[in-house]
Each structure stands twice: as C-alpha cells, then as structure tokens.
C-alpha cells in the first residue's frame, strides 16, 4: 500500500509519486489564458487544480519567471489600485501554443493510465 501522506510526503512507498511542480506550469498557462493575473491571485486559483495552501509560493514565482524567460507569458508592473505595485502576468501566443501542447500531452497520459488500470483490474480479477 502506498505510504504517501495527504500532504504528498513519502513514508515508505514504492510508487513514483507525482511531481506537482511540473504540473503547475500547464495550470498556470490555463489560468492566464482565462485572464491576466497577479502572482498572489494565481496562488489562490491553483487550489482549483488540487494544489493545497502548503505549496511553496517560491515554486509559483520560479515557474512564472521561467515561463516568461521562455516567452510563454509576459508581465508588466501594475501600479493601479491600493498598495505597492504588482506584476501582472499575461499569456503570449507562444504560451497559447504551449498550453495546447500540454493539453494534448495530458490526454495521452490519461489514455496510458486508463489502459494500465484496465489491465491491472483484469489481471487481479482473474487472480481472485
């Protein structure tokens, strides 16, 4: 049985787990496709994808910075409103293409996983 805690930490486990930080990128791209956003707002909206409140804000900003360096998103300082200036992130055309590519990749992975589970279920039904 898998020894992962609810927070994703391993106790004693043989399953590979899931690298949350890697899946964060397509989620951020989708959120920015929906609307330009500040980093803090993106952190809050990531919970829709199962990212819990314990996620490292640094991971979000590292992903945003990396995607901006790759030309997938762009940002500018938003000085309107109360409080200090904030970065406003927006998806670029290259980012839209990357989002499409990610979606196709996720669809292929889902098919592989569904096939694995089907074979697994068939194997263990026969063994009973």
PDB file of C-alpha atoms in Angstrom:
ATOM      1  CA  UNK A   1       0.000   0.000   0.000  1.00  0.00           C
ATOM      2  CA  UNK A   2       1.247   3.484  -0.782  1.00  0.00           C
ATOM      3  CA  UNK A   3       2.811   5.318   2.141  1.00  0.00           C
ATOM      4  CA  UNK A   4       2.191   8.851   0.903  1.00  0.00           C
ATOM      5  CA  UNK A   5       0.792  11.263   3.447  1.00  0.00           C
ATOM      6  CA  UNK A   6      -2.084  13.517   2.454  1.00  0.00           C
ATOM      7  CA  UNK A   7       0.480  16.301   2.006  1.00  0.00           C
ATOM      8  CA  UNK A   8       2.385  14.200  -0.563  1.00  0.00           C
ATOM      9  CA  UNK A   9       5.366  13.250   1.599  1.00  0.00           C
ATOM     10  CA  UNK A  10       6.621   9.692   1.350  1.00  0.00           C
ATOM     11  CA  UNK A  11       6.864   7.429   4.370  1.00  0.00           C
ATOM     12  CA  UNK A  12       7.774   4.082   2.847  1.00  0.00           C
ATOM     13  CA  UNK A  13       6.421   3.752  -0.620  1.00  0.00           C
ATOM     14  CA  UNK A  14       7.287   2.145  -3.942  1.00  0.00           C
ATOM     15  CA  UNK A  15       5.077   4.264  -6.178  1.00  0.00           C
ATOM     16  CA  UNK A  16       6.800   7.071  -8.076  1.00  0.00           C
ATOM     17  CA  UNK A  17       4.523   9.803  -6.753  1.00  0.00           C
ATOM     18  CA  UNK A  18       3.743  12.900  -8.753  1.00  0.00           C
ATOM     19  CA  UNK A  19       5.868  15.980  -9.268  1.00  0.00           C
ATOM     20  CA  UNK A  20       3.402  18.736  -8.506  1.00  0.00           C
ATOM     21  CA  UNK A  21       5.753  21.484  -9.588  1.00  0.00           C
ATOM     22  CA  UNK A  22       5.846  20.058 -13.135  1.00  0.00           C
ATOM     23  CA  UNK A  23       2.045  20.071 -13.467  1.00  0.00           C
ATOM     24  CA  UNK A  24       1.898  23.612 -12.163  1.00  0.00           C
ATOM     25  CA  UNK A  25       3.054  25.042 -15.496  1.00  0.00           C
ATOM     26  CA  UNK A  26       0.068  23.955 -17.618  1.00  0.00           C
ATOM     27  CA  UNK A  27      -2.277  25.007 -14.813  1.00  0.00           C
ATOM     28  CA  UNK A  28      -0.722  28.473 -14.717  1.00  0.00           C
ATOM     29  CA  UNK A  29      -0.932  28.717 -18.502  1.00  0.00           C
ATOM     30  CA  UNK A  30      -4.631  27.843 -18.410  1.00  0.00           C
ATOM     31  CA  UNK A  31      -5.333  30.326 -15.631  1.00  0.00           C
ATOM     32  CA  UNK A  32      -3.552  33.062 -17.567  1.00  0.00           C
ATOM     33  CA  UNK A  33      -5.447  32.115 -20.719  1.00  0.00           C
ATOM     34  CA  UNK A  34      -8.648  32.711 -18.760  1.00  0.00           C
ATOM     35  CA  UNK A  35      -7.454  36.136 -17.592  1.00  0.00           C
ATOM     36  CA  UNK A  36      -4.272  38.097 -16.842  1.00  0.00           C
ATOM     37  CA  UNK A  37      -3.485  37.820 -13.137  1.00  0.00           C
ATOM     38  CA  UNK A  38      -1.129  38.775 -10.326  1.00  0.00           C
ATOM     39  CA  UNK A  39       1.012  36.118  -8.680  1.00  0.00           C
ATOM     40  CA  UNK A  40      -0.998  36.111  -5.455  1.00  0.00           C
ATOM     41  CA  UNK A  41      -4.253  35.611  -7.348  1.00  0.00           C
ATOM     42  CA  UNK A  42      -2.689  32.731  -9.292  1.00  0.00           C
ATOM     43  CA  UNK A  43      -1.700  31.093  -5.992  1.00  0.00           C
ATOM     44  CA  UNK A  44      -5.296  31.220  -4.811  1.00  0.00           C
ATOM     45  CA  UNK A  45      -6.713  29.947  -8.115  1.00  0.00           C
ATOM     46  CA  UNK A  46      -4.281  27.000  -8.253  1.00  0.00           C
ATOM     47  CA  UNK A  47      -6.317  25.365  -5.479  1.00  0.00           C
ATOM     48  CA  UNK A  48      -8.921  24.552  -8.174  1.00  0.00           C
ATOM     49  CA  UNK A  49      -6.385  22.069  -9.546  1.00  0.00           C
ATOM     50  CA  UNK A  50      -5.722  20.390  -6.216  1.00  0.00           C
ATOM     51  CA  UNK A  51      -2.733  22.466  -5.173  1.00  0.00           C
ATOM     52  CA  UNK A  52      -3.110  22.961  -1.460  1.00  0.00           C
ATOM     53  CA  UNK A  53      -2.301  26.017   0.578  1.00  0.00           C
ATOM     54  CA  UNK A  54       1.025  24.494   1.623  1.00  0.00           C
ATOM     55  CA  UNK A  55       2.513  24.907  -1.825  1.00  0.00           C
ATOM     56  CA  UNK A  56       5.677  26.949  -1.844  1.00  0.00           C
ATOM     57  CA  UNK A  57       4.978  30.422  -3.261  1.00  0.00           C
ATOM     58  CA  UNK A  58       8.577  30.409  -4.463  1.00  0.00           C
ATOM     59  CA  UNK A  59       7.718  27.493  -6.770  1.00  0.00           C
ATOM     60  CA  UNK A  60       4.960  29.529  -8.371  1.00  0.00           C
ATOM     61  CA  UNK A  61       7.193  32.528  -8.943  1.00  0.00           C
ATOM     62  CA  UNK A  62      10.029  30.311 -10.245  1.00  0.00           C
ATOM     63  CA  UNK A  63       7.603  28.840 -12.780  1.00  0.00           C
ATOM     64  CA  UNK A  64       6.327  32.275 -13.763  1.00  0.00           C
ATOM     65  CA  UNK A  65       9.870  33.589 -14.205  1.00  0.00           C
ATOM     66  CA  UNK A  66      10.878  30.518 -16.241  1.00  0.00           C
ATOM     67  CA  UNK A  67       7.809  30.783 -18.474  1.00  0.00           C
ATOM     68  CA  UNK A  68       8.486  34.473 -19.010  1.00  0.00           C
ATOM     69  CA  UNK A  69      12.101  33.724 -19.995  1.00  0.00           C
ATOM     70  CA  UNK A  70      10.766  31.164 -22.483  1.00  0.00           C
ATOM     71  CA  UNK A  71       8.352  33.703 -23.957  1.00  0.00           C
ATOM     72  CA  UNK A  72       5.222  31.833 -22.846  1.00  0.00           C
ATOM     73  CA  UNK A  73       3.996  34.696 -20.697  1.00  0.00           C
ATOM     74  CA  UNK A  74       4.778  38.371 -20.292  1.00  0.00           C
ATOM     75  CA  UNK A  75       4.411  40.668 -17.340  1.00  0.00           C
ATOM     76  CA  UNK A  76       4.357  44.324 -16.519  1.00  0.00           C
ATOM     77  CA  UNK A  77       4.122  46.333 -13.341  1.00  0.00           C
ATOM     78  CA  UNK A  78       0.571  47.182 -12.324  1.00  0.00           C
ATOM     79  CA  UNK A  79       0.678  50.414 -10.326  1.00  0.00           C
ATOM     80  CA  UNK A  80      -3.074  50.986 -10.209  1.00  0.00           C
ATOM     81  CA  UNK A  81      -5.033  50.357  -7.068  1.00  0.00           C
ATOM     82  CA  UNK A  82      -4.019  50.447  -3.449  1.00  0.00           C
ATOM     83  CA  UNK A  83      -0.764  49.150  -2.099  1.00  0.00           C
ATOM     84  CA  UNK A  84       2.564  48.528  -3.774  1.00  0.00           C
ATOM     85  CA  UNK A  85       2.998  47.828  -7.478  1.00  0.00           C
ATOM     86  CA  UNK A  86       2.444  44.197  -8.514  1.00  0.00           C
ATOM     87  CA  UNK A  87       3.419  42.179 -11.560  1.00  0.00           C
ATOM     88  CA  UNK A  88       0.502  41.424 -13.878  1.00  0.00           C
ATOM     89  CA  UNK A  89       1.096  38.240 -15.883  1.00  0.00           C
ATOM     90  CA  UNK A  90      -0.446  37.586 -19.295  1.00  0.00           C
ATOM     91  CA  UNK A  91      -0.279  34.695 -21.767  1.00  0.00           C
ATOM     92  CA  UNK A  92       1.509  35.190 -25.097  1.00  0.00           C
ATOM     93  CA  UNK A  93       0.745  33.495 -28.419  1.00  0.00           C
ATOM     94  CA  UNK A  94       3.632  31.098 -27.727  1.00  0.00           C
ATOM     95  CA  UNK A  95       2.044  30.399 -24.359  1.00  0.00           C
ATOM     96  CA  UNK A  96      -1.245  29.501 -26.033  1.00  0.00           C
ATOM     97  CA  UNK A  97       0.610  27.012 -28.237  1.00  0.00           C
ATOM     98  CA  UNK A  98       2.368  25.560 -25.182  1.00  0.00           C
ATOM     99  CA  UNK A  99      -0.995  25.238 -23.408  1.00  0.00           C
ATOM    100  CA  UNK A 100      -2.398  23.293 -26.369  1.00  0.00           C
ATOM    101  CA  UNK A 101       0.683  21.041 -26.399  1.00  0.00           C
ATOM    102  CA  UNK A 102       0.353  20.408 -22.654  1.00  0.00           C
ATOM    103  CA  UNK A 103      -3.332  19.521 -23.039  1.00  0.00           C
ATOM    104  CA  UNK A 104      -2.535  17.003 -25.772  1.00  0.00           C
ATOM    105  CA  UNK A 105       0.240  15.516 -23.622  1.00  0.00           C
ATOM    106  CA  UNK A 106      -2.094  15.185 -20.616  1.00  0.00           C
ATOM    107  CA  UNK A 107      -4.736  13.484 -22.800  1.00  0.00           C
ATOM    108  CA  UNK A 108      -2.144  10.914 -23.977  1.00  0.00           C
ATOM    109  CA  UNK A 109      -1.026  10.284 -20.396  1.00  0.00           C
ATOM    110  CA  UNK A 110      -4.623   9.769 -19.272  1.00  0.00           C
ATOM    111  CA  UNK A 111      -5.110   7.161 -22.009  1.00  0.00           C
ATOM    112  CA  UNK A 112      -1.954   5.339 -20.889  1.00  0.00           C
ATOM    113  CA  UNK A 113      -3.068   5.386 -17.268  1.00  0.00           C
ATOM    114  CA  UNK A 114      -6.578   4.214 -18.115  1.00  0.00           C
ATOM    115  CA  UNK A 115      -5.094   1.331 -20.131  1.00  0.00           C
ATOM    116  CA  UNK A 116      -2.788   0.443 -17.234  1.00  0.00           C
ATOM    117  CA  UNK A 117      -5.712   0.415 -14.795  1.00  0.00           C
ATOM    118  CA  UNK A 118      -7.819  -1.677 -17.155  1.00  0.00           C
ATOM    119  CA  UNK A 119      -5.041  -4.275 -17.475  1.00  0.00           C
ATOM    120  CA  UNK A 120      -4.422  -4.141 -13.733  1.00  0.00           C
ATOM    121  CA  UNK A 121      -8.120  -4.708 -12.960  1.00  0.00           C
ATOM    122  CA  UNK A 122      -8.334  -7.562 -15.488  1.00  0.00           C
ATOM    123  CA  UNK A 123      -5.226  -9.221 -14.049  1.00  0.00           C
ATOM    124  CA  UNK A 124      -6.367  -9.090 -10.470  1.00  0.00           C
ATOM    125  CA  UNK A 125      -9.947 -10.158 -11.242  1.00  0.00           C
ATOM    126  CA  UNK A 126      -8.554 -13.297 -12.853  1.00  0.00           C
ATOM    127  CA  UNK A 127      -6.294 -13.946  -9.858  1.00  0.00           C
ATOM    128  CA  UNK A 128      -9.161 -13.995  -7.348  1.00  0.00           C
TER     129      UNK A 128
END
